[in-house]
């Protein structure tokens, strides 16, 4: 096998398994988030309005463990069978894997954590069709989906090749083919999570008349030109791309990166209580290293800015065929979102706690007023 053909073979194999590998990483990271919340007494079920049967961090890690076993096993089988000349058997491996994941997610029986799967599917439905008031879980999951836009793009291309029976073939090598790298479906799928989040912001403005929601919607709209202008690289002459569209793309990317970074710091996070979430109930080396440490501020702010910029770049077409770079940048974006989750949930928990304290004070004040009124009125009673 020549070097070029081997690279194309590995690129195709990686395309099918890259999305599920990244989803597996995200599940592991979400389990770590829940473990830290449990250690810090952050009542995440109340924040997300979960029922009593919600998944714990150990159950999340159990799911991640099975995914870590199944996905690489299927990928290994695909590579082995293809290299052995069993092309038809190799082509069936990603198809069976995708079918198994779809059935596990949509299974209507009381297995595989039915209530949690129903909550996930219901939240996804509310994200796609924001016909009701937006809950915290709705826009929280929608924000995570924006970090996984490349995952959905690869899923779309993988399913496209499976439907058109192009798995383990060379039919998709041509960029202008229906499932090729020049397909118009790629930027459309990339932009969908941002449009969902934008419509959520508009719905919030309709319900609350808070102009902050409009500025938040503007933030998500800045990702649209980054995605679509970069897609023009495959559809315009090189000179026109270099002289016109690439500078336009660069300006759009800088605006999106800086706007998103500013919003993380000033809106999504509360810098006044940046490390409270790492104050564990019991002594722990992680809490000792993170709680109250100034370096956490600098690390999270600096890494968030850098990874914001790299992810904005990844929304473009320039690195599409360098699958190792694609995987690395997407995994780093998930790590950035993993950090973001801590402080976004902490900020929401502090709001709930403050509102609860305020309500308690108002309740106690009302009780004291009633007692004083009763004592005043009781002074005039007959003995």
C-alpha positions as YAML, in Angstrom:
chain: A
units: angstrom
residues:
- id: 1
  name: UNK
  ca: [0.00, 0.00, 0.00]
- id: 2
  name: UNK
  ca: [1.45, 3.38, -1.03]
- id: 3
  name: UNK
  ca: [1.91, 6.15, 1.50]
- id: 4
  name: UNK
  ca: [-0.89, 8.29, 0.04]
- id: 5
  name: UNK
  ca: [-3.31, 5.38, -0.11]
- id: 6
  name: UNK
  ca: [-2.43, 4.38, 3.45]
- id: 7
  name: UNK
  ca: [-3.08, 7.94, 4.67]
- id: 8
  name: UNK
  ca: [-6.47, 7.96, 2.95]
- id: 9
  name: UNK
  ca: [-7.29, 4.57, 4.46]
- id: 10
  name: UNK
  ca: [-6.39, 5.75, 7.97]
- id: 11
  name: UNK
  ca: [-8.26, 9.02, 7.41]
- id: 12
  name: UNK
  ca: [-11.42, 7.11, 6.49]
- id: 13
  name: UNK
  ca: [-11.11, 4.77, 9.47]
- id: 14
  name: UNK
  ca: [-10.52, 7.69, 11.78]
- id: 15
  name: UNK
  ca: [-13.53, 9.54, 10.38]
- id: 16
  name: UNK
  ca: [-15.91, 6.76, 11.42]
- id: 17
  name: UNK
  ca: [-14.52, 6.33, 14.93]
- id: 18
  name: UNK
  ca: [-13.35, 9.86, 15.72]
- id: 19
  name: UNK
  ca: [-16.86, 11.10, 16.75]
- id: 20
  name: UNK
  ca: [-17.52, 8.22, 19.15]
- id: 21
  name: UNK
  ca: [-14.02, 8.42, 20.63]
- id: 22
  name: UNK
  ca: [-14.57, 12.12, 21.35]
- id: 23
  name: UNK
  ca: [-18.00, 11.45, 22.84]
- id: 24
  name: UNK
  ca: [-16.36, 8.85, 25.09]
- id: 25
  name: UNK
  ca: [-13.84, 11.45, 26.28]
- id: 26
  name: UNK
  ca: [-16.67, 13.89, 26.99]
- id: 27
  name: UNK
  ca: [-18.52, 11.28, 29.06]
- id: 28
  name: UNK
  ca: [-15.39, 10.65, 31.14]
- id: 29
  name: UNK
  ca: [-14.95, 14.39, 31.72]
- id: 30
  name: UNK
  ca: [-18.62, 14.82, 32.66]
- id: 31
  name: UNK
  ca: [-18.19, 12.09, 35.27]
- id: 32
  name: UNK
  ca: [-15.28, 14.05, 36.75]
- id: 33
  name: UNK
  ca: [-17.46, 17.17, 36.83]
- id: 34
  name: UNK
  ca: [-20.15, 15.32, 38.78]
- id: 35
  name: UNK
  ca: [-17.58, 13.84, 41.17]
- id: 36
  name: UNK
  ca: [-16.22, 17.29, 42.02]
- id: 37
  name: UNK
  ca: [-19.75, 18.65, 42.51]
- id: 38
  name: UNK
  ca: [-20.51, 15.78, 44.90]
- id: 39
  name: UNK
  ca: [-17.33, 16.45, 46.89]
- id: 40
  name: UNK
  ca: [-18.11, 20.18, 47.11]
- id: 41
  name: UNK
  ca: [-21.80, 19.80, 48.05]
- id: 42
  name: UNK
  ca: [-22.96, 21.47, 44.84]
- id: 43
  name: UNK
  ca: [-26.54, 20.31, 44.41]
- id: 44
  name: UNK
  ca: [-26.40, 19.73, 40.66]
- id: 45
  name: UNK
  ca: [-29.71, 17.73, 40.57]
- id: 46
  name: UNK
  ca: [-31.50, 20.86, 41.79]
- id: 47
  name: UNK
  ca: [-29.66, 23.05, 39.25]
- id: 48
  name: UNK
  ca: [-30.61, 20.79, 36.33]
- id: 49
  name: UNK
  ca: [-34.03, 19.87, 37.76]
- id: 50
  name: UNK
  ca: [-33.22, 16.15, 37.77]
- id: 51
  name: UNK
  ca: [-35.33, 13.45, 39.40]
- id: 52
  name: UNK
  ca: [-34.11, 11.09, 42.11]
- id: 53
  name: UNK
  ca: [-33.02, 8.50, 39.54]
- id: 54
  name: UNK
  ca: [-30.35, 10.69, 37.98]
- id: 55
  name: UNK
  ca: [-26.99, 9.12, 37.14]
- id: 56
  name: UNK
  ca: [-24.17, 9.47, 39.65]
- id: 57
  name: UNK
  ca: [-20.54, 9.97, 38.64]
- id: 58
  name: UNK
  ca: [-19.85, 6.26, 39.16]
- id: 59
  name: UNK
  ca: [-22.65, 5.31, 36.76]
- id: 60
  name: UNK
  ca: [-21.38, 7.86, 34.24]
- id: 61
  name: UNK
  ca: [-17.91, 6.33, 34.51]
- id: 62
  name: UNK
  ca: [-19.38, 2.85, 34.04]
- id: 63
  name: UNK
  ca: [-20.93, 3.99, 30.74]
- id: 64
  name: UNK
  ca: [-17.64, 5.60, 29.73]
- id: 65
  name: UNK
  ca: [-15.77, 2.38, 30.54]
- id: 66
  name: UNK
  ca: [-18.00, 0.33, 28.25]
- id: 67
  name: UNK
  ca: [-17.64, 2.93, 25.49]
- id: 68
  name: UNK
  ca: [-13.85, 2.88, 25.96]
- id: 69
  name: UNK
  ca: [-13.90, -0.89, 25.41]
- id: 70
  name: UNK
  ca: [-16.42, -1.12, 22.57]
- id: 71
  name: UNK
  ca: [-15.31, 1.74, 20.29]
- id: 72
  name: UNK
  ca: [-11.56, 0.88, 20.06]
- id: 73
  name: UNK
  ca: [-12.44, -2.83, 19.69]
- id: 74
  name: UNK
  ca: [-14.65, -2.06, 16.70]
- id: 75
  name: UNK
  ca: [-11.96, 0.20, 15.23]
- id: 76
  name: UNK
  ca: [-9.33, -2.52, 15.64]
- id: 77
  name: UNK
  ca: [-11.60, -5.05, 13.96]
- id: 78
  name: UNK
  ca: [-12.18, -2.65, 11.06]
- id: 79
  name: UNK
  ca: [-8.45, -2.06, 10.54]
- id: 80
  name: UNK
  ca: [-7.60, -5.77, 10.82]
- id: 81
  name: UNK
  ca: [-10.34, -6.98, 8.48]
- id: 82
  name: UNK
  ca: [-9.62, -4.32, 5.87]
- id: 83
  name: UNK
  ca: [-5.88, -4.99, 5.89]
- id: 84
  name: UNK
  ca: [-6.66, -8.74, 5.57]
- id: 85
  name: UNK
  ca: [-8.75, -8.20, 2.45]
- id: 86
  name: UNK
  ca: [-12.12, -8.80, 4.13]
- id: 87
  name: UNK
  ca: [-13.54, -5.52, 2.84]
- id: 88
  name: UNK
  ca: [-17.23, -6.35, 3.25]
- id: 89
  name: UNK
  ca: [-16.75, -7.50, 6.85]
- id: 90
  name: UNK
  ca: [-14.65, -4.43, 7.57]
- id: 91
  name: UNK
  ca: [-17.34, -2.14, 6.15]
- id: 92
  name: UNK
  ca: [-19.92, -3.69, 8.49]
- id: 93
  name: UNK
  ca: [-18.01, -2.79, 11.66]
- id: 94
  name: UNK
  ca: [-18.77, 0.97, 11.88]
- id: 95
  name: UNK
  ca: [-22.33, 0.35, 10.67]
- id: 96
  name: UNK
  ca: [-22.97, -2.16, 13.46]
- id: 97
  name: UNK
  ca: [-21.35, 0.14, 16.01]
- id: 98
  name: UNK
  ca: [-23.48, 3.16, 15.04]
- id: 99
  name: UNK
  ca: [-26.62, 0.98, 15.00]
- id: 100
  name: UNK
  ca: [-25.82, -0.35, 18.48]
- id: 101
  name: UNK
  ca: [-25.35, 3.15, 19.90]
- id: 102
  name: UNK
  ca: [-28.59, 4.35, 18.29]
- id: 103
  name: UNK
  ca: [-30.56, 1.41, 19.69]
- id: 104
  name: UNK
  ca: [-29.06, 1.85, 23.16]
- id: 105
  name: UNK
  ca: [-30.04, 5.54, 23.14]
- id: 106
  name: UNK
  ca: [-33.55, 5.06, 21.76]
- id: 107
  name: UNK
  ca: [-34.45, 1.77, 23.47]
- id: 108
  name: UNK
  ca: [-37.95, 2.22, 25.02]
- id: 109
  name: UNK
  ca: [-37.52, -0.50, 27.67]
- id: 110
  name: UNK
  ca: [-36.48, 0.00, 31.29]
- id: 111
  name: UNK
  ca: [-32.83, -0.81, 30.68]
- id: 112
  name: UNK
  ca: [-29.74, 1.30, 30.11]
- id: 113
  name: UNK
  ca: [-30.93, 4.07, 32.48]
- id: 114
  name: UNK
  ca: [-34.24, 4.81, 30.76]
- id: 115
  name: UNK
  ca: [-35.11, 7.91, 32.81]
- id: 116
  name: UNK
  ca: [-31.73, 9.53, 32.11]
- id: 117
  name: UNK
  ca: [-31.93, 8.72, 28.40]
- id: 118
  name: UNK
  ca: [-35.44, 10.18, 28.30]
- id: 119
  name: UNK
  ca: [-34.21, 13.34, 30.02]
- id: 120
  name: UNK
  ca: [-31.38, 13.67, 27.49]
- id: 121
  name: UNK
  ca: [-33.65, 13.13, 24.48]
- id: 122
  name: UNK
  ca: [-36.28, 15.50, 25.87]
- id: 123
  name: UNK
  ca: [-33.65, 18.19, 26.43]
- id: 124
  name: UNK
  ca: [-32.32, 17.70, 22.89]
- id: 125
  name: UNK
  ca: [-35.86, 18.08, 21.57]
- id: 126
  name: UNK
  ca: [-36.29, 21.32, 23.54]
- id: 127
  name: UNK
  ca: [-32.98, 22.58, 22.11]
- id: 128
  name: UNK
  ca: [-33.98, 21.90, 18.51]
- id: 129
  name: UNK
  ca: [-37.50, 23.28, 19.01]
- id: 130
  name: UNK
  ca: [-37.37, 26.07, 21.66]
- id: 131
  name: UNK
  ca: [-41.15, 26.43, 21.85]
- id: 132
  name: UNK
  ca: [-41.16, 26.74, 25.64]
- id: 133
  name: UNK
  ca: [-39.37, 28.74, 28.31]
- id: 134
  name: UNK
  ca: [-35.65, 27.93, 28.30]
- id: 135
  name: UNK
  ca: [-34.49, 26.02, 31.39]
- id: 136
  name: UNK
  ca: [-30.90, 25.94, 32.65]
- id: 137
  name: UNK
  ca: [-30.40, 22.37, 31.40]
- id: 138
  name: UNK
  ca: [-31.53, 23.44, 27.92]
- id: 139
  name: UNK
  ca: [-28.96, 26.14, 27.28]
- id: 140
  name: UNK
  ca: [-26.28, 24.33, 29.31]
- id: 141
  name: UNK
  ca: [-26.45, 21.27, 27.03]
- id: 142
  name: UNK
  ca: [-26.77, 23.51, 23.97]
- id: 143
  name: UNK
  ca: [-23.51, 25.24, 24.94]
- id: 144
  name: UNK
  ca: [-21.81, 21.84, 25.20]
- id: 145
  name: UNK
  ca: [-23.15, 20.92, 21.76]
- id: 146
  name: UNK
  ca: [-21.40, 23.97, 20.26]
- id: 147
  name: UNK
  ca: [-18.12, 22.46, 21.46]
- id: 148
  name: UNK
  ca: [-19.05, 19.22, 19.69]
- id: 149
  name: UNK
  ca: [-20.02, 20.73, 16.33]
- id: 150
  name: UNK
  ca: [-17.07, 19.00, 14.61]
- id: 151
  name: UNK
  ca: [-18.25, 15.70, 16.11]
- id: 152
  name: UNK
  ca: [-21.67, 16.16, 14.51]
- id: 153
  name: UNK
  ca: [-20.07, 17.12, 11.20]
- id: 154
  name: UNK
  ca: [-18.05, 13.89, 11.17]
- id: 155
  name: UNK
  ca: [-21.14, 11.92, 12.22]
- id: 156
  name: UNK
  ca: [-23.04, 13.36, 9.27]
- id: 157
  name: UNK
  ca: [-20.31, 12.41, 6.81]
- id: 158
  name: UNK
  ca: [-19.97, 8.93, 8.31]
- id: 159
  name: UNK
  ca: [-23.70, 8.25, 8.14]
- id: 160
  name: UNK
  ca: [-23.77, 9.70, 4.61]
- id: 161
  name: UNK
  ca: [-21.15, 7.20, 3.48]
- id: 162
  name: UNK
  ca: [-22.96, 4.36, 5.19]
- id: 163
  name: UNK
  ca: [-26.25, 5.27, 3.51]
- id: 164
  name: UNK
  ca: [-24.57, 5.55, 0.10]
- id: 165
  name: UNK
  ca: [-22.56, 2.36, 0.72]
- id: 166
  name: UNK
  ca: [-19.21, 4.11, 0.45]
- id: 167
  name: UNK
  ca: [-17.67, 2.57, 3.57]
- id: 168
  name: UNK
  ca: [-14.28, 0.96, 2.82]
- id: 169
  name: UNK
  ca: [-14.41, 2.18, -0.79]
- id: 170
  name: UNK
  ca: [-12.68, 4.92, -2.76]
- id: 171
  name: UNK
  ca: [-15.93, 6.46, -4.02]
- id: 172
  name: UNK
  ca: [-15.77, 9.31, -1.50]
- id: 173
  name: UNK
  ca: [-12.17, 10.32, -2.35]
- id: 174
  name: UNK
  ca: [-13.47, 12.93, -4.79]
- id: 175
  name: UNK
  ca: [-14.14, 16.12, -2.85]
- id: 176
  name: UNK
  ca: [-17.18, 17.02, -4.97]
- id: 177
  name: UNK
  ca: [-18.97, 13.72, -4.31]
- id: 178
  name: UNK
  ca: [-22.13, 13.68, -2.22]
- id: 179
  name: UNK
  ca: [-20.18, 12.66, 0.90]
- id: 180
  name: UNK
  ca: [-16.89, 14.33, -0.01]
- id: 181
  name: UNK
  ca: [-14.95, 17.03, 1.80]
- id: 182
  name: UNK
  ca: [-16.52, 19.78, -0.33]
- id: 183
  name: UNK
  ca: [-20.10, 18.88, 0.59]
- id: 184
  name: UNK
  ca: [-22.35, 21.81, 1.54]
- id: 185
  name: UNK
  ca: [-23.73, 19.67, 4.35]
- id: 186
  name: UNK
  ca: [-20.50, 20.11, 6.31]
- id: 187
  name: UNK
  ca: [-20.84, 23.85, 7.11]
- id: 188
  name: UNK
  ca: [-24.59, 23.43, 7.63]
- id: 189
  name: UNK
  ca: [-24.09, 20.77, 10.30]
- id: 190
  name: UNK
  ca: [-21.24, 22.76, 11.87]
- id: 191
  name: UNK
  ca: [-23.41, 25.84, 12.28]
- id: 192
  name: UNK
  ca: [-26.54, 24.11, 13.60]
- id: 193
  name: UNK
  ca: [-25.51, 24.04, 17.33]
- id: 194
  name: UNK
  ca: [-24.82, 27.78, 17.17]
- id: 195
  name: UNK
  ca: [-28.16, 28.47, 15.52]
- id: 196
  name: UNK
  ca: [-29.96, 26.40, 18.17]
- id: 197
  name: UNK
  ca: [-28.27, 28.43, 20.89]
- id: 198
  name: UNK
  ca: [-29.04, 31.70, 19.06]
- id: 199
  name: UNK
  ca: [-32.75, 30.82, 18.85]
- id: 200
  name: UNK
  ca: [-32.72, 29.98, 22.56]
- id: 201
  name: UNK
  ca: [-31.40, 33.46, 23.31]
- id: 202
  name: UNK
  ca: [-34.15, 35.01, 21.19]
- id: 203
  name: UNK
  ca: [-36.72, 32.92, 23.03]
- id: 204
  name: UNK
  ca: [-35.29, 34.10, 26.37]
- id: 205
  name: UNK
  ca: [-35.58, 37.70, 25.22]
- id: 206
  name: UNK
  ca: [-39.20, 37.10, 24.22]
- id: 207
  name: UNK
  ca: [-39.96, 35.72, 27.68]
- id: 208
  name: UNK
  ca: [-37.92, 38.12, 29.85]
- id: 209
  name: UNK
  ca: [-37.31, 41.23, 27.70]
- id: 210
  name: UNK
  ca: [-33.76, 41.16, 29.04]
- id: 211
  name: UNK
  ca: [-31.46, 42.79, 26.45]
- id: 212
  name: UNK
  ca: [-28.57, 40.67, 27.69]
- id: 213
  name: UNK
  ca: [-30.14, 37.77, 25.78]
- id: 214
  name: UNK
  ca: [-29.83, 39.76, 22.55]
- id: 215
  name: UNK
  ca: [-26.13, 40.37, 23.14]
- id: 216
  name: UNK
  ca: [-25.74, 36.66, 23.86]
- id: 217
  name: UNK
  ca: [-27.53, 35.86, 20.60]
- id: 218
  name: UNK
  ca: [-25.14, 38.21, 18.82]
- id: 219
  name: UNK
  ca: [-22.22, 36.23, 20.24]
- id: 220
  name: UNK
  ca: [-23.46, 32.98, 18.68]
- id: 221
  name: UNK
  ca: [-24.20, 34.72, 15.39]
- id: 222
  name: UNK
  ca: [-20.50, 35.62, 15.05]
- id: 223
  name: UNK
  ca: [-19.73, 31.91, 14.46]
- id: 224
  name: UNK
  ca: [-21.84, 31.86, 11.29]
- id: 225
  name: UNK
  ca: [-19.46, 33.86, 9.04]
- id: 226
  name: UNK
  ca: [-16.46, 31.95, 10.42]
- id: 227
  name: UNK
  ca: [-17.98, 28.68, 9.24]
- id: 228
  name: UNK
  ca: [-19.50, 29.69, 5.93]
- id: 229
  name: UNK
  ca: [-16.74, 32.01, 4.72]
- id: 230
  name: UNK
  ca: [-14.16, 29.28, 5.35]
- id: 231
  name: UNK
  ca: [-16.29, 26.82, 3.36]
- id: 232
  name: UNK
  ca: [-15.90, 29.09, 0.33]
- id: 233
  name: UNK
  ca: [-12.26, 28.01, 0.09]
- id: 234
  name: UNK
  ca: [-13.42, 24.95, -1.86]
- id: 235
  name: UNK
  ca: [-15.79, 26.88, -4.13]
- id: 236
  name: UNK
  ca: [-13.88, 30.01, -5.27]
- id: 237
  name: UNK
  ca: [-10.69, 30.62, -7.20]
- id: 238
  name: UNK
  ca: [-7.50, 30.62, -5.08]
- id: 239
  name: UNK
  ca: [-6.72, 34.28, -5.85]
- id: 240
  name: UNK
  ca: [-10.16, 35.39, -4.74]
- id: 241
  name: UNK
  ca: [-9.84, 33.34, -1.56]
- id: 242
  name: UNK
  ca: [-6.46, 34.84, -0.68]
- id: 243
  name: UNK
  ca: [-7.32, 38.45, -1.51]
- id: 244
  name: UNK
  ca: [-10.93, 38.68, -0.31]
- id: 245
  name: UNK
  ca: [-12.37, 35.80, 1.64]
- id: 246
  name: UNK
  ca: [-9.40, 34.82, 3.79]
- id: 247
  name: UNK
  ca: [-9.05, 38.34, 5.31]
- id: 248
  name: UNK
  ca: [-12.81, 38.37, 5.86]
- id: 249
  name: UNK
  ca: [-12.58, 34.98, 7.55]
- id: 250
  name: UNK
  ca: [-9.69, 36.19, 9.74]
- id: 251
  name: UNK
  ca: [-11.65, 39.23, 10.94]
- id: 252
  name: UNK
  ca: [-14.69, 37.05, 11.68]
- id: 253
  name: UNK
  ca: [-12.57, 34.55, 13.60]
- id: 254
  name: UNK
  ca: [-10.97, 37.24, 15.78]
- id: 255
  name: UNK
  ca: [-14.36, 38.81, 16.57]
- id: 256
  name: UNK
  ca: [-15.88, 35.44, 17.47]
- id: 257
  name: UNK
  ca: [-12.91, 34.43, 19.63]
- id: 258
  name: UNK
  ca: [-12.68, 37.68, 21.63]
- id: 259
  name: UNK
  ca: [-16.45, 38.10, 22.01]
- id: 260
  name: UNK
  ca: [-16.84, 34.53, 23.30]
- id: 261
  name: UNK
  ca: [-13.87, 34.91, 25.66]
- id: 262
  name: UNK
  ca: [-15.29, 38.18, 27.05]
- id: 263
  name: UNK
  ca: [-18.68, 36.55, 27.60]
- id: 264
  name: UNK
  ca: [-17.18, 33.59, 29.46]
- id: 265
  name: UNK
  ca: [-15.43, 35.86, 31.94]
- id: 266
  name: UNK
  ca: [-18.11, 38.49, 32.47]
- id: 267
  name: UNK
  ca: [-21.35, 36.54, 32.11]
- id: 268
  name: UNK
  ca: [-20.97, 32.76, 32.34]
- id: 269
  name: UNK
  ca: [-18.50, 32.85, 35.24]
- id: 270
  name: UNK
  ca: [-18.49, 34.70, 38.55]
- id: 271
  name: UNK
  ca: [-14.88, 35.67, 39.25]
- id: 272
  name: UNK
  ca: [-15.66, 36.72, 42.81]
- id: 273
  name: UNK
  ca: [-16.03, 33.07, 43.85]
- id: 274
  name: UNK
  ca: [-13.85, 31.39, 41.27]
- id: 275
  name: UNK
  ca: [-12.60, 28.42, 43.29]
- id: 276
  name: UNK
  ca: [-15.40, 27.75, 45.79]
- id: 277
  name: UNK
  ca: [-16.41, 24.65, 43.84]
- id: 278
  name: UNK
  ca: [-13.05, 23.07, 44.73]
- id: 279
  name: UNK
  ca: [-13.61, 23.39, 48.49]
- id: 280
  name: UNK
  ca: [-14.22, 19.73, 49.31]
- id: 281
  name: UNK
  ca: [-15.98, 18.52, 52.44]
- id: 282
  name: UNK
  ca: [-13.15, 16.13, 53.25]
- id: 283
  name: UNK
  ca: [-9.39, 16.74, 52.89]
- id: 284
  name: UNK
  ca: [-8.24, 15.85, 49.38]
- id: 285
  name: UNK
  ca: [-5.06, 16.54, 47.44]
- id: 286
  name: UNK
  ca: [-7.07, 17.98, 44.54]
- id: 287
  name: UNK
  ca: [-8.84, 20.43, 46.81]
- id: 288
  name: UNK
  ca: [-5.53, 21.36, 48.45]
- id: 289
  name: UNK
  ca: [-3.97, 22.13, 45.04]
- id: 290
  name: UNK
  ca: [-6.92, 24.09, 43.62]
- id: 291
  name: UNK
  ca: [-8.97, 25.75, 46.36]
- id: 292
  name: UNK
  ca: [-8.00, 29.37, 46.90]
- id: 293
  name: UNK
  ca: [-4.96, 29.17, 44.60]
- id: 294
  name: UNK
  ca: [-4.29, 32.21, 42.43]
- id: 295
  name: UNK
  ca: [-2.71, 30.12, 39.69]
- id: 296
  name: UNK
  ca: [-6.13, 28.63, 38.97]
- id: 297
  name: UNK
  ca: [-7.32, 32.09, 37.90]
- id: 298
  name: UNK
  ca: [-4.43, 32.57, 35.50]
- id: 299
  name: UNK
  ca: [-4.57, 29.04, 34.13]
- id: 300
  name: UNK
  ca: [-8.31, 29.01, 33.42]
- id: 301
  name: UNK
  ca: [-8.39, 32.50, 31.92]
- id: 302
  name: UNK
  ca: [-5.26, 31.96, 29.81]
- id: 303
  name: UNK
  ca: [-6.17, 28.46, 28.62]
- id: 304
  name: UNK
  ca: [-9.72, 29.55, 27.87]
- id: 305
  name: UNK
  ca: [-8.47, 32.34, 25.60]
- id: 306
  name: UNK
  ca: [-5.97, 30.12, 23.77]
- id: 307
  name: UNK
  ca: [-8.38, 27.23, 23.31]
- id: 308
  name: UNK
  ca: [-11.13, 29.62, 22.20]
- id: 309
  name: UNK
  ca: [-8.84, 30.77, 19.41]
- id: 310
  name: UNK
  ca: [-7.82, 27.25, 18.35]
- id: 311
  name: UNK
  ca: [-11.45, 26.10, 18.30]
- id: 312
  name: UNK
  ca: [-12.49, 29.10, 16.22]
- id: 313
  name: UNK
  ca: [-9.78, 28.09, 13.77]
- id: 314
  name: UNK
  ca: [-11.05, 24.50, 13.75]
- id: 315
  name: UNK
  ca: [-14.50, 25.64, 12.66]
- id: 316
  name: UNK
  ca: [-12.82, 26.37, 9.34]
- id: 317
  name: UNK
  ca: [-11.83, 24.12, 6.47]
- id: 318
  name: UNK
  ca: [-8.06, 24.47, 6.67]
- id: 319
  name: UNK
  ca: [-7.28, 21.42, 8.82]
- id: 320
  name: UNK
  ca: [-10.02, 19.14, 7.58]
- id: 321
  name: UNK
  ca: [-7.76, 16.38, 6.23]
- id: 322
  name: UNK
  ca: [-5.18, 16.43, 9.02]
- id: 323
  name: UNK
  ca: [-7.11, 14.00, 11.20]
- id: 324
  name: UNK
  ca: [-4.62, 13.90, 14.10]
- id: 325
  name: UNK
  ca: [-4.66, 17.70, 14.36]
- id: 326
  name: UNK
  ca: [-8.45, 17.67, 14.11]
- id: 327
  name: UNK
  ca: [-8.74, 15.13, 16.92]
- id: 328
  name: UNK
  ca: [-6.27, 17.02, 19.14]
- id: 329
  name: UNK
  ca: [-7.94, 20.41, 18.73]
- id: 330
  name: UNK
  ca: [-11.43, 18.95, 19.25]
- id: 331
  name: UNK
  ca: [-10.26, 17.09, 22.37]
- id: 332
  name: UNK
  ca: [-8.71, 20.33, 23.68]
- id: 333
  name: UNK
  ca: [-11.99, 22.16, 23.06]
- id: 334
  name: UNK
  ca: [-13.76, 19.51, 25.13]
- id: 335
  name: UNK
  ca: [-11.20, 20.05, 27.89]
- id: 336
  name: UNK
  ca: [-11.93, 23.79, 27.74]
- id: 337
  name: UNK
  ca: [-15.64, 23.04, 28.02]
- id: 338
  name: UNK
  ca: [-14.87, 20.67, 30.90]
- id: 339
  name: UNK
  ca: [-13.24, 23.60, 32.76]
- id: 340
  name: UNK
  ca: [-16.10, 25.90, 31.77]
- id: 341
  name: UNK
  ca: [-18.64, 23.52, 33.32]
- id: 342
  name: UNK
  ca: [-17.17, 23.92, 36.81]
- id: 343
  name: UNK
  ca: [-17.50, 27.67, 36.92]
- id: 344
  name: UNK
  ca: [-20.77, 27.89, 35.00]
- id: 345
  name: UNK
  ca: [-22.49, 25.45, 37.36]
- id: 346
  name: UNK
  ca: [-20.87, 27.12, 40.36]
- id: 347
  name: UNK
  ca: [-22.19, 30.48, 39.23]
- id: 348
  name: UNK
  ca: [-25.70, 29.10, 38.91]
- id: 349
  name: UNK
  ca: [-25.47, 27.35, 42.29]
- id: 350
  name: UNK
  ca: [-24.40, 30.60, 43.94]
- id: 351
  name: UNK
  ca: [-27.41, 32.37, 42.43]
- id: 352
  name: UNK
  ca: [-29.73, 29.69, 43.78]
- id: 353
  name: UNK
  ca: [-28.07, 29.80, 47.20]
- id: 354
  name: UNK
  ca: [-28.26, 33.60, 47.35]
- id: 355
  name: UNK
  ca: [-31.92, 33.58, 46.34]
- id: 356
  name: UNK
  ca: [-32.61, 30.95, 48.98]
- id: 357
  name: UNK
  ca: [-30.85, 33.05, 51.64]
- id: 358
  name: UNK
  ca: [-32.80, 36.13, 50.57]
- id: 359
  name: UNK
  ca: [-36.09, 34.25, 50.72]
- id: 360
  name: UNK
  ca: [-35.19, 32.88, 54.15]
- id: 361
  name: UNK
  ca: [-34.42, 36.37, 55.43]
- id: 362
  name: UNK
  ca: [-37.71, 37.69, 54.02]
- id: 363
  name: UNK
  ca: [-39.58, 34.80, 55.64]
- id: 364
  name: UNK
  ca: [-37.94, 35.39, 59.02]
- id: 365
  name: UNK
  ca: [-38.65, 39.12, 58.73]
- id: 366
  name: UNK
  ca: [-42.33, 38.45, 58.03]
- id: 367
  name: UNK
  ca: [-42.52, 36.04, 60.96]
- id: 368
  name: UNK
  ca: [-40.94, 38.64, 63.28]
- id: 369
  name: UNK
  ca: [-43.40, 41.32, 62.12]
- id: 370
  name: UNK
  ca: [-46.34, 39.01, 62.78]
- id: 371
  name: UNK
  ca: [-45.05, 38.18, 66.27]
- id: 372
  name: UNK
  ca: [-44.62, 41.87, 67.10]
- id: 373
  name: UNK
  ca: [-48.12, 42.64, 65.82]
- id: 374
  name: UNK
  ca: [-49.54, 39.80, 67.91]
- id: 375
  name: UNK
  ca: [-47.79, 41.06, 71.07]
- id: 376
  name: UNK
  ca: [-49.04, 44.63, 70.50]
- id: 377
  name: UNK
  ca: [-52.61, 43.48, 69.98]
- id: 378
  name: UNK
  ca: [-52.44, 41.13, 72.96]
- id: 379
  name: UNK
  ca: [-51.69, 44.03, 75.34]
- id: 380
  name: UNK
  ca: [-55.30, 45.20, 75.18]
- id: 381
  name: UNK
  ca: [-56.98, 41.89, 76.03]
- id: 382
  name: UNK
  ca: [-59.30, 41.40, 79.05]
- id: 383
  name: UNK
  ca: [-58.25, 39.19, 81.95]
...
